[in-house]
Coordinates of C-alpha atoms in Angstrom, one line a residue:
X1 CA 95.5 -10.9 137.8
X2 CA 95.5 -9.5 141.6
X3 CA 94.5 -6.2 142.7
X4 CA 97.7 -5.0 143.7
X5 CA 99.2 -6.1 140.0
X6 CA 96.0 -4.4 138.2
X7 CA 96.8 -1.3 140.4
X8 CA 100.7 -1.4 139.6
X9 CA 99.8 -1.9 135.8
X10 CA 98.0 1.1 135.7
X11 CA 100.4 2.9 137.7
X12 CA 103.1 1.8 134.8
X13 CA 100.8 3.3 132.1
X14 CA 99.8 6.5 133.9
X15 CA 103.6 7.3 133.9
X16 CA 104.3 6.1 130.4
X17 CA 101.2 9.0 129.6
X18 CA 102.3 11.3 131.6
X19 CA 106.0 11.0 130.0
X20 CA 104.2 11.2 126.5
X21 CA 103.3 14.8 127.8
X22 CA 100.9 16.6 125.2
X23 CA 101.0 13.6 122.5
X24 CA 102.9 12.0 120.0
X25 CA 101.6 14.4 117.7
X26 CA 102.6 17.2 119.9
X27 CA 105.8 16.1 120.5
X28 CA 106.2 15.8 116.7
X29 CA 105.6 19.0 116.3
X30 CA 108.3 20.2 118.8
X31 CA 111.0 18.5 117.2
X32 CA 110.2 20.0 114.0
X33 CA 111.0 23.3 115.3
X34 CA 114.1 21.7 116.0
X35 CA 113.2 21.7 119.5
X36 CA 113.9 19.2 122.4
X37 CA 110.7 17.9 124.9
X38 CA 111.2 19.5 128.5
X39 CA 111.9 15.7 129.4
X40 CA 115.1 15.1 126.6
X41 CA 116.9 18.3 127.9
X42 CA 116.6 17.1 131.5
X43 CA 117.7 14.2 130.3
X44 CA 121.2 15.9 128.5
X45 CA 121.6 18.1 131.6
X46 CA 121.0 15.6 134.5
X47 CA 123.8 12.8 134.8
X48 CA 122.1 9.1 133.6
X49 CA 119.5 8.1 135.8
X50 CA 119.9 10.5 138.8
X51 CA 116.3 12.3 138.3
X52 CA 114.0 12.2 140.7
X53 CA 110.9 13.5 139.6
X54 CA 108.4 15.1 142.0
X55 CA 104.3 15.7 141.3
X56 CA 103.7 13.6 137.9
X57 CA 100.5 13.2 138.6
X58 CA 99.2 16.9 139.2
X59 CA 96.6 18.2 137.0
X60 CA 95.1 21.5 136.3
X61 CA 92.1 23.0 138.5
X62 CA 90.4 25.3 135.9
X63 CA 86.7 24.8 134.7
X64 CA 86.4 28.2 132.5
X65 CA 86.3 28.2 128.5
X66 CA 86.1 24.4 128.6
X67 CA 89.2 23.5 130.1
X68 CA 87.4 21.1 132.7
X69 CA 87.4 18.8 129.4
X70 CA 91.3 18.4 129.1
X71 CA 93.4 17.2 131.6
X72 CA 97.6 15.9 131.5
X73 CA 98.9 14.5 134.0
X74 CA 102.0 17.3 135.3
X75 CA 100.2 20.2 133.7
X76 CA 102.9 21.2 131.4
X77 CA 105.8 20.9 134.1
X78 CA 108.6 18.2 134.6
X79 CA 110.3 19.0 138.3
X80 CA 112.2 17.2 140.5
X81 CA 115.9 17.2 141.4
X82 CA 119.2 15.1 140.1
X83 CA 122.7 15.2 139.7
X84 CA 125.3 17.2 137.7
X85 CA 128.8 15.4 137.6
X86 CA 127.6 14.1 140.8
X87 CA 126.3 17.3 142.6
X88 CA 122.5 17.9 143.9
X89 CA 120.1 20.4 141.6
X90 CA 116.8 21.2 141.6
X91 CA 115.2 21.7 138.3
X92 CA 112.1 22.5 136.6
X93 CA 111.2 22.2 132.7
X94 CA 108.5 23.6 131.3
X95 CA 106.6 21.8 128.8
X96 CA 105.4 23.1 125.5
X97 CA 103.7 20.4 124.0
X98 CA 100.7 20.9 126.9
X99 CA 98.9 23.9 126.5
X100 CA 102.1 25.7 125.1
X101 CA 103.7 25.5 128.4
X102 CA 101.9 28.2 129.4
X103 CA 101.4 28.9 133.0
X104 CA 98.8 27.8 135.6
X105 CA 98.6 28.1 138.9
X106 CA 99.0 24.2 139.5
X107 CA 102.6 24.4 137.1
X108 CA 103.8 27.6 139.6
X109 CA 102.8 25.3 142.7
X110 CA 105.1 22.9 141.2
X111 CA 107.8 25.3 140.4
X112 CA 107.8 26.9 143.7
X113 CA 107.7 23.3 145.2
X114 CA 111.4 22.6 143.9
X115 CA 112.6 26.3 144.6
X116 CA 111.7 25.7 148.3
X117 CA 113.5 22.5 148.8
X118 CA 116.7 24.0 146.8
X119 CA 116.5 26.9 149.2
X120 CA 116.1 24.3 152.3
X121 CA 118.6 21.6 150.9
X122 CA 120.9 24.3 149.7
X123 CA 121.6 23.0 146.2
X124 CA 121.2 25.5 142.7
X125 CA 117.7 25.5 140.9
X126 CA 118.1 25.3 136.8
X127 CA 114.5 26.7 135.4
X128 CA 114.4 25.4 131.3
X129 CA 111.8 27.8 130.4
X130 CA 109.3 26.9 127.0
X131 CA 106.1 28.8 127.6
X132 CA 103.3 30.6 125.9
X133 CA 103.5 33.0 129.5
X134 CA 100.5 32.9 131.5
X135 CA 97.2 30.4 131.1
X136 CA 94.7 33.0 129.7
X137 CA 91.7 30.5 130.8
X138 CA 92.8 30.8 134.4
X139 CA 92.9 34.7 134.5
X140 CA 94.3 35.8 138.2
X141 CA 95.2 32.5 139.6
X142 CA 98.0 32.6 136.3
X143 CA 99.2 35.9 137.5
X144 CA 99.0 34.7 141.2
X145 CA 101.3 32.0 140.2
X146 CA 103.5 34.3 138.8
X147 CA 104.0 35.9 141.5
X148 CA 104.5 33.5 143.6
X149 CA 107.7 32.2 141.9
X150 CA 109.2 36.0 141.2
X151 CA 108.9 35.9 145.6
X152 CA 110.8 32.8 145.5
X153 CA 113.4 34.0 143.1
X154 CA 113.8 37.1 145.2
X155 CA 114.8 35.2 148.8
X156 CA 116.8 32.8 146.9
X157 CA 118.8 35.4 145.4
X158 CA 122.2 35.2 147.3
X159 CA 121.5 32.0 148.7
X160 CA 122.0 29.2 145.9
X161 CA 122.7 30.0 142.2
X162 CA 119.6 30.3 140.0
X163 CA 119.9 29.7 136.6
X164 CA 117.7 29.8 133.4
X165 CA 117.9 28.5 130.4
X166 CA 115.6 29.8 127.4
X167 CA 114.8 27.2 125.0
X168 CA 111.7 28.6 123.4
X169 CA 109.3 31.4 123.9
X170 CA 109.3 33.5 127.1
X171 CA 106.7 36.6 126.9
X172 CA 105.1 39.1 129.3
X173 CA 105.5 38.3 132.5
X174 CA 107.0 35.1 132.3
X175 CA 110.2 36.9 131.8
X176 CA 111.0 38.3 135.0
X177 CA 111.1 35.0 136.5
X178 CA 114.9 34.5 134.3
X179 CA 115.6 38.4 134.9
X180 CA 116.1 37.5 138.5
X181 CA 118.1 34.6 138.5
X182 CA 122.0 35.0 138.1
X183 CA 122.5 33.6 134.8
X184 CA 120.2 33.6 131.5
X185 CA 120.9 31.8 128.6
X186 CA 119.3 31.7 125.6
X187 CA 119.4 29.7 122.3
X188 CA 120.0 31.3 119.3
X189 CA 116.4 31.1 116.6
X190 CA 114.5 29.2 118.6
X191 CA 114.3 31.5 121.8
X192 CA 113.2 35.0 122.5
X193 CA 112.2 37.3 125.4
X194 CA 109.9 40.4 125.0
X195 CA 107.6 41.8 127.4
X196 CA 105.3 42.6 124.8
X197 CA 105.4 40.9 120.9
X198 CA 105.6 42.2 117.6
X199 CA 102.0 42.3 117.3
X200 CA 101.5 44.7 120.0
X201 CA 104.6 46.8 119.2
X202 CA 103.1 47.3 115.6
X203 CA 100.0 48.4 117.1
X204 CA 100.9 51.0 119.7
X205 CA 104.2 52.1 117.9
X206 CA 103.6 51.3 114.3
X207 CA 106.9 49.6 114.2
X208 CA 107.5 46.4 112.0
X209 CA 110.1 43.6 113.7
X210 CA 109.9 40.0 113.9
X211 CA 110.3 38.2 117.1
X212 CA 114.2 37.6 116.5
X213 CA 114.9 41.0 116.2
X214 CA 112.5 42.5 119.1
X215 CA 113.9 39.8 121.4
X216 CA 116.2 36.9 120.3
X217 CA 119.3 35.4 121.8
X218 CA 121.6 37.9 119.7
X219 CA 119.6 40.8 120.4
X220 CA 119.6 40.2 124.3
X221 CA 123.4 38.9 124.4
X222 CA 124.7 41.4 122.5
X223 CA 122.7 44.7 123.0
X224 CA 120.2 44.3 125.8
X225 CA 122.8 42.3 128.5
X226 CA 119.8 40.6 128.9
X227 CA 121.0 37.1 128.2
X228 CA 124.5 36.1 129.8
X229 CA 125.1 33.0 127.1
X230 CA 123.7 32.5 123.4
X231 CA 123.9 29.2 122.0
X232 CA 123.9 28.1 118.9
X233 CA 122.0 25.0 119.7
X234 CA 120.1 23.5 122.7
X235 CA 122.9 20.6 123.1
X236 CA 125.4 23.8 123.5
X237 CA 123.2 25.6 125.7
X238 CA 123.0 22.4 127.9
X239 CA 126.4 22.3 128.1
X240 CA 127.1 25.7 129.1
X241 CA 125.3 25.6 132.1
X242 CA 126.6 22.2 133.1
X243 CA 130.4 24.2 132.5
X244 CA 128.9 27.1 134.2
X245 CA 127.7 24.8 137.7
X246 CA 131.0 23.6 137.6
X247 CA 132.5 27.0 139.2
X248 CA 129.7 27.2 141.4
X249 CA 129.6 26.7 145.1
X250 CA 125.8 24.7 146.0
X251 CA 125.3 27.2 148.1
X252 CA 126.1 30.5 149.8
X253 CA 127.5 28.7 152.8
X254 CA 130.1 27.0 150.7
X255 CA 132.9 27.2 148.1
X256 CA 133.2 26.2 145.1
X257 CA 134.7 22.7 144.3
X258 CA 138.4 22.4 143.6
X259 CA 139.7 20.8 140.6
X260 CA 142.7 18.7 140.2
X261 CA 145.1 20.6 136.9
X262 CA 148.3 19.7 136.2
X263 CA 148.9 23.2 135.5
X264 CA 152.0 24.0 137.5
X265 CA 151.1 26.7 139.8
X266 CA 154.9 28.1 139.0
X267 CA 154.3 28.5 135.3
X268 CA 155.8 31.4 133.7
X269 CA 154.7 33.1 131.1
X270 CA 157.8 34.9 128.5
X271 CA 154.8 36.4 126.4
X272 CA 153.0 38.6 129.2
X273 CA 156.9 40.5 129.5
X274 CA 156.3 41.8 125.8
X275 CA 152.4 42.2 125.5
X276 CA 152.0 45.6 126.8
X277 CA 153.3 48.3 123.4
X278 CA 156.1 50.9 124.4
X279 CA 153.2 53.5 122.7
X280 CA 150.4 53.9 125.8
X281 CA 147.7 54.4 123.0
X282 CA 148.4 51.4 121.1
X283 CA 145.7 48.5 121.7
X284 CA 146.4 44.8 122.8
X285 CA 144.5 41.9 123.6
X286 CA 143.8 41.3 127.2
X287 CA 142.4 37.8 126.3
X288 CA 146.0 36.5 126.2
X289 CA 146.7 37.7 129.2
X290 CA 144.1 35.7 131.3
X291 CA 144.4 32.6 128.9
X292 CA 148.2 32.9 130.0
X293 CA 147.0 32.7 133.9
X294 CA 144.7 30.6 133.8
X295 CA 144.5 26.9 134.6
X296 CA 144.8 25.3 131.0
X297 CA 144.1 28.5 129.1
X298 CA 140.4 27.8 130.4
X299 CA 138.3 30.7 130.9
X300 CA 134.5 30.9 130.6
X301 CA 133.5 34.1 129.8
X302 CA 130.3 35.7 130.9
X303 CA 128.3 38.3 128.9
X304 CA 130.7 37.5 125.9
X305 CA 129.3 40.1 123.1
X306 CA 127.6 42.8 125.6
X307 CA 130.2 45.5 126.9
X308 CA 133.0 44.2 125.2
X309 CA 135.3 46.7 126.7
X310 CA 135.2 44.9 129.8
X311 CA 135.7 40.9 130.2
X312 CA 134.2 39.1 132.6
X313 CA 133.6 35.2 133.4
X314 CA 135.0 32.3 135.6
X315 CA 138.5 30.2 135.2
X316 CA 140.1 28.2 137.6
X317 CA 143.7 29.0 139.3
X318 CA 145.5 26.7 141.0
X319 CA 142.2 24.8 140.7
X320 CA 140.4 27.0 142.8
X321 CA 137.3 28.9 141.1
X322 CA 137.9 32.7 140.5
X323 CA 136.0 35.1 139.1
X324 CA 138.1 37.4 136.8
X325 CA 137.3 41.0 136.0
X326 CA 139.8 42.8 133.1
X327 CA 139.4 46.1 130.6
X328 CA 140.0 45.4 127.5
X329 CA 142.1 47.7 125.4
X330 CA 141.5 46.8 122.2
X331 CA 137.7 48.4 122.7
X332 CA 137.0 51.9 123.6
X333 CA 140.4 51.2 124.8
X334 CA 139.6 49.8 128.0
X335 CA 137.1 52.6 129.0
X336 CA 134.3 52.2 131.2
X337 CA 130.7 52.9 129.9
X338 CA 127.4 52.5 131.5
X339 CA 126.8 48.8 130.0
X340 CA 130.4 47.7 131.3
X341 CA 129.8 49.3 134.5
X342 CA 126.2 47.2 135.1
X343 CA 128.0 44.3 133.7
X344 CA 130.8 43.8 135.7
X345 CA 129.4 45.3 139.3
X346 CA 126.7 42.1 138.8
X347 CA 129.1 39.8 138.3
X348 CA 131.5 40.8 141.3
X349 CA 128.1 41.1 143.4
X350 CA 127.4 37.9 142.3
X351 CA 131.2 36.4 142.8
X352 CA 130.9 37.8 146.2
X353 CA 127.6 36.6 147.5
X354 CA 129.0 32.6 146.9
X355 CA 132.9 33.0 148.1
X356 CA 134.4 33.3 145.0
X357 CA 137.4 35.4 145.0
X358 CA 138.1 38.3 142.6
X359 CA 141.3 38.4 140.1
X360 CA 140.9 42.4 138.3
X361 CA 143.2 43.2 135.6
X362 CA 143.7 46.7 134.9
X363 CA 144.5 48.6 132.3
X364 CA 141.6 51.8 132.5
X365 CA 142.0 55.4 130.8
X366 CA 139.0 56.4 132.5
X367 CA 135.3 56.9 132.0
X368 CA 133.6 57.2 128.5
X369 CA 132.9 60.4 128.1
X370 CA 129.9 62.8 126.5
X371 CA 126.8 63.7 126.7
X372 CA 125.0 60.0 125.4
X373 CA 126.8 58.7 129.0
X374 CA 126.1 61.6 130.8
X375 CA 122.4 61.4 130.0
X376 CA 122.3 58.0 130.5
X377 CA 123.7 58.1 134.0
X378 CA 127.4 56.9 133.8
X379 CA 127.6 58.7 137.2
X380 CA 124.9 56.3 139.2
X381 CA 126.0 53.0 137.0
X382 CA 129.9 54.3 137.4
X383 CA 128.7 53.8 141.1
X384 CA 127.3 50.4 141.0
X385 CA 130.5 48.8 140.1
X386 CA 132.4 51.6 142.7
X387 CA 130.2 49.9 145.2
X388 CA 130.2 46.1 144.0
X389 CA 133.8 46.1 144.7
X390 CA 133.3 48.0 148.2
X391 CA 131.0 46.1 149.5
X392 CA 132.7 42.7 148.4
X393 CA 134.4 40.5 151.0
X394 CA 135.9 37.9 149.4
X395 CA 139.7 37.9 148.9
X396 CA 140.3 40.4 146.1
X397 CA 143.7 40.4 144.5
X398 CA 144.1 43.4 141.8
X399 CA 146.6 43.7 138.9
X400 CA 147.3 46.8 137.0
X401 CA 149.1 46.4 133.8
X402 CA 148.9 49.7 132.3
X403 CA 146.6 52.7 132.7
X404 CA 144.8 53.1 135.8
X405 CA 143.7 56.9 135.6
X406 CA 141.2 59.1 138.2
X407 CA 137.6 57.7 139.1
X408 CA 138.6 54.6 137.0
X409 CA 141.5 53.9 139.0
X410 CA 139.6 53.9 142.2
X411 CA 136.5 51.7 141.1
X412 CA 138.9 49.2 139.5
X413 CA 139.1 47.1 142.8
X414 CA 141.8 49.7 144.5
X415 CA 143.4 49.5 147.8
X416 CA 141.1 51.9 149.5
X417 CA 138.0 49.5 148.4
X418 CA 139.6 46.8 150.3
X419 CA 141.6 45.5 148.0
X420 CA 143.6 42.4 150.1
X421 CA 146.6 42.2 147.7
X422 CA 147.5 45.0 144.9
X423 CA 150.0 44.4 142.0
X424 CA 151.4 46.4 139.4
X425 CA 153.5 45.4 136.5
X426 CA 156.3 47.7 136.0
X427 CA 154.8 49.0 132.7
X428 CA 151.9 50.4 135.0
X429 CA 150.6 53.9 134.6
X430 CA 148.7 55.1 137.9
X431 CA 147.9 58.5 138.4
X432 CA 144.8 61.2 138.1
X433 CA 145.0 61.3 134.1
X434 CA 147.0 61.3 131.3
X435 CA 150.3 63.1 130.6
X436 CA 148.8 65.1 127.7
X437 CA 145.9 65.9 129.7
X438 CA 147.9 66.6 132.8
X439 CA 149.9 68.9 130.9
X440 CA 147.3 71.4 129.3
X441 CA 145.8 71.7 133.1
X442 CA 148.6 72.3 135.2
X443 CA 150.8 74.5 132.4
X444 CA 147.9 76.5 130.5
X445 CA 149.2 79.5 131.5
X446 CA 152.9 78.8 130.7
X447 CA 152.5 77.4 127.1
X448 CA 149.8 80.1 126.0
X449 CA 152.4 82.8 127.3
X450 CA 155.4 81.1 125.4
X451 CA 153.5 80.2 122.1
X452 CA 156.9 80.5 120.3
X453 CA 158.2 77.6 122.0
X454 CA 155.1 75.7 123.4
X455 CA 155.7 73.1 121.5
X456 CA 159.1 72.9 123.8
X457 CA 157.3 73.5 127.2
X458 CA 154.5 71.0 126.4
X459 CA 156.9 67.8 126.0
X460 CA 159.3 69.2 128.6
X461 CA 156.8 69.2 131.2
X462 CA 154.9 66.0 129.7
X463 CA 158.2 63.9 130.6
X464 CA 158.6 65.3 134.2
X465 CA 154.8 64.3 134.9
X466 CA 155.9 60.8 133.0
X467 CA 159.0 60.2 135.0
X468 CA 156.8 61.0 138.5
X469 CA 153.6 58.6 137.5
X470 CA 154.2 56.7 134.3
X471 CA 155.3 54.1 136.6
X472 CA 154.1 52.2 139.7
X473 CA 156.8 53.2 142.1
X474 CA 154.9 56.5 143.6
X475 CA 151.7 54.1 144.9
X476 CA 153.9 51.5 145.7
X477 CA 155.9 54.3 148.1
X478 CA 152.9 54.7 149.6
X479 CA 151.9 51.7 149.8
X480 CA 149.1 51.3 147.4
X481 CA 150.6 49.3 145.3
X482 CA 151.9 45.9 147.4
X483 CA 154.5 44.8 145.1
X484 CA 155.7 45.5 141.9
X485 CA 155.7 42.4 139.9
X486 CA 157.5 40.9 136.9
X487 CA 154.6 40.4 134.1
X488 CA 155.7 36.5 133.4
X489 CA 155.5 35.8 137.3
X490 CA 151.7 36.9 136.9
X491 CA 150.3 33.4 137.2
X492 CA 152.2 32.8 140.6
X493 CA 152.1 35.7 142.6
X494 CA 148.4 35.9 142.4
X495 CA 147.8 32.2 143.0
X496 CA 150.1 32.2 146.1
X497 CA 147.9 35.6 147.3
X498 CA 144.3 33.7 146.8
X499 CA 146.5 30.9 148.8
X500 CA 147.3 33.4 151.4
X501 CA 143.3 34.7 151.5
X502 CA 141.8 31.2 151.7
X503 CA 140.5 31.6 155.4
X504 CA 139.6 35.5 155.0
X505 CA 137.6 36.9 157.2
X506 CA 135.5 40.4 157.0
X507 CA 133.0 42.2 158.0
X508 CA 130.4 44.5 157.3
X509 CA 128.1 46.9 159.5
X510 CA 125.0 45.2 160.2
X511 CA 121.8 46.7 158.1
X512 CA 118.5 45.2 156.8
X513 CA 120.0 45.8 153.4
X514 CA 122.3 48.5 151.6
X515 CA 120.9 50.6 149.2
X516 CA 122.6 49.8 145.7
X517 CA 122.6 53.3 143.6
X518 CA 120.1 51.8 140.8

């Protein structure tokens, strides 16, 4: 046997080891947790035979507590880039079968290796993250690392999508690196984020709770917002953020990819001209509005179980990506709260910074009201989305179905925000409040001096504030309100607008930064 065959044999078997990661045994163990290798979900994720895998061969530096005794060839990490239905990523896997995953300054080299030449080649970075958190035996150099790749994660923001996917443990400070992508997802049982564990909780509060309920993927999808997505499985986990890429631009610089739908763009829709109830306090479902038009009823929601009384997530529309912002009625009637506020101003902040145009359906009473919002700052989150929608500069094309009262009105992607083009369905409702309220404000005096007949005065004067603004025709007068619309013609009129605002161009003042209220 030559040299140069001995030396290519042994290259063969160093990769077939370092592919083996921890072990047989190891990997064993992982898939009796009912758990995937960091290698088998790039190899779900990545379209067949497109990975290109970078630093194999890198190993660990640390001599403390033995560790100079064991070394793995990629330290716990698989990077490199590939292809998702035939479009660049970057990605990074952490694995668990060496030394837990957890972190070492060699794996956060690696990491930050692949975030730099996603920033540079402009394509999204997809972290699967599977970690004990940071290598105890290296002390500083782990937190160094750490650091590192939360500075990454900051000057990518805006730049190319991040996204991270939670297949196993993510603790400490490992999980602020996910906390400042764009998208989390997690998978339900076999994930969970805390900054401390259960352990020390019991300790310093005295409080009993097991990992799932101090931080698994219900608890952070439905009640922290931490989490955008929960699967139920790693396979469904996979392919939500291979659905979720598809509405994605690569980059900042770019938009996203068109689809081909055979979706007429002229489709009419019977069903939207009966949805809204003659009674303005009776609920309906604003998901059969958007899955009405929509391309192909298709609509990926984002945040699904957090802030359900707003709905936010991507769909398609005359197979161009849009992000679509609605109140829902049929919770808290369509009120804004804190959580729906933070939810939806990150999404249009996030729609904004990669040219994806805004669709906001409307059908607001207002602001949640007492003293639990109050306390908690509706004002300053009330604000964020107020501002998200301000600041944004891609084409924004509003529809109000219904309600559309005071501060709610005006943070719901109004004219004065910049709003390009603003419908109203005739069944629209725009004004400072409702008739009832209205009434007891401007006629207090009249009814309490009349108490015989208040009764009388009270709906007498409720119809005359009705007939003025329980319709769209006073904004559109003024030119709020671009067009009144027939609700079944929904699908077209917007699509023809985002047609209209392909090649939009705006400005803002030139700053270092704004200052978000936080």
């Amino acid at each position: 046997m030559s040299i140069q065959t001995e030396n290519i044999q042994k290259l063969v078997e160093r990769r077939e080891k370092a592919r083996l990661g921890g072990g047989a045994k190891r990997i064993e163990a992982q898939h009796a947790k009912g758990k995937m290798t960091a290698r088998e979900r790039l190899a779900l994720l990545l379209d067949e035979g497109s990975f290109e895998e970078y630093d194999m061969f890198v190993q660990h530096r640390c001599t403390n507590f033995g560790m100079d005794k064991e070394h793995f060839d990629g330290d716990g990490v698989v990077t490199g880039c590939g292809t998702i239905d035939g479009r660049l990523v970057y990605v990074f896997a952490q694995d668990f079968t060496v030394s837990g995953g957890s972190l070492s300054k060699t794996m956060s080299e690696k990491i930050c290796k692949v975030m730099d030449m996603a920033v540079r080649n402009g394509a999204p970075v997809i972290g699967l993250n599977d970690s004990g958190g940071a290598r105890i035996q290296e002390g500083i150099d782990a937190l160094a690392g750490y650091g590192e790749i939360f500075e990454r994660n900051i000057l990518a923001s805006g730049v190319i999508p991040q996204i991270s996917g939670i297949f196993g443990p993510c603790a400490g400070g490992a999980v602020y690196s996910p906390a400042l992508t764009d998208f989390t997802l997690m998978v339900k049982n076999t994930s969970y984020m805390f900054l401390t564990g259960p352990a020390v909780v019991k300790s310093v509060t005295g409080e009993d709770v097991t990992q799932e309920d101090l931080g698994g993927a219900s608890v952070h999808s439905s009640k922290s917002g931490v989490a955008h997505f929960a699967a139920s499985s790693e396979e469904e986990g996979i392919a939500t953020i291979k659905d979720l890429l598809s509405f994605l631009p690569q980059n900042n610089m770019e938009e996203a990819p068109r689809v081909e739908t055979s979706d007429p763009v002229s489709r009419v829709e019977d069903l939207l001209n009966e949805i809204v109830p003659d009674n303005p306090n009776k609920a309906y479902d604003m998901y059969k509005v958007i899955g009405c038009i929509v391309d192909d009823g298709r609509f990926l929601e984002v945040h699904k179980d957090y802030a359900k009384n707003i709905i936010v997530g991507f769909a398609h529309m005359g197979g161009r990506s849009v992000g679509i912002v609605a109140n829902q009625p049929a919770i808290l009637a369509g009120a804004l709260d804190i959580n729906a506020s933070r939810k939806a101003s990150r999404f249009v902040r996030f729609c904004d910074a990669f040219n994806i145009p805004l669709v906001t359906l409307v059908d607001v009473p207002g602001f949640l009201c007492g003293t639990t919002q109050e306390y908690g700052a509706i004002i300053t989150n009330g604000a964020k989305l107020l501002y998200a929608y301000g600041e944004a500069t891609v084409p924004k094309v509003t529809v109000t179905l219904r309600k559309s009262y005071g501060g709610a009105h005006i943070v719901m992607s109004c004219k004065q925000l910049r709003g390009d083009i603003n419908y109203a369905w005739p069944s629209a409702n725009i004004a400072v409040m409702g008739a009832d309220g209205a009434v007891n404000v401007l006629y207090a005096k009249d009814i309490k001096a009349d108490p015989e007949h208040a009764s009388e005065i009270f709906e007498k004067k409720k119809k005359e504030y009705n007939d003025l603004f329980s319709n769209p025709y006073q904004a559109a007068q003024k030119g709020y309100i671009d067009d009144v619309i027939e609700p079944r013609n929904t699908r077209f009129r917007v699509i023809r607008a985002l047609e209209q605002l392909a090649l939009k161009k705006q400005d803002i003042p030139a700053k270092k930064h704004d200052n978000l209220p936080l």
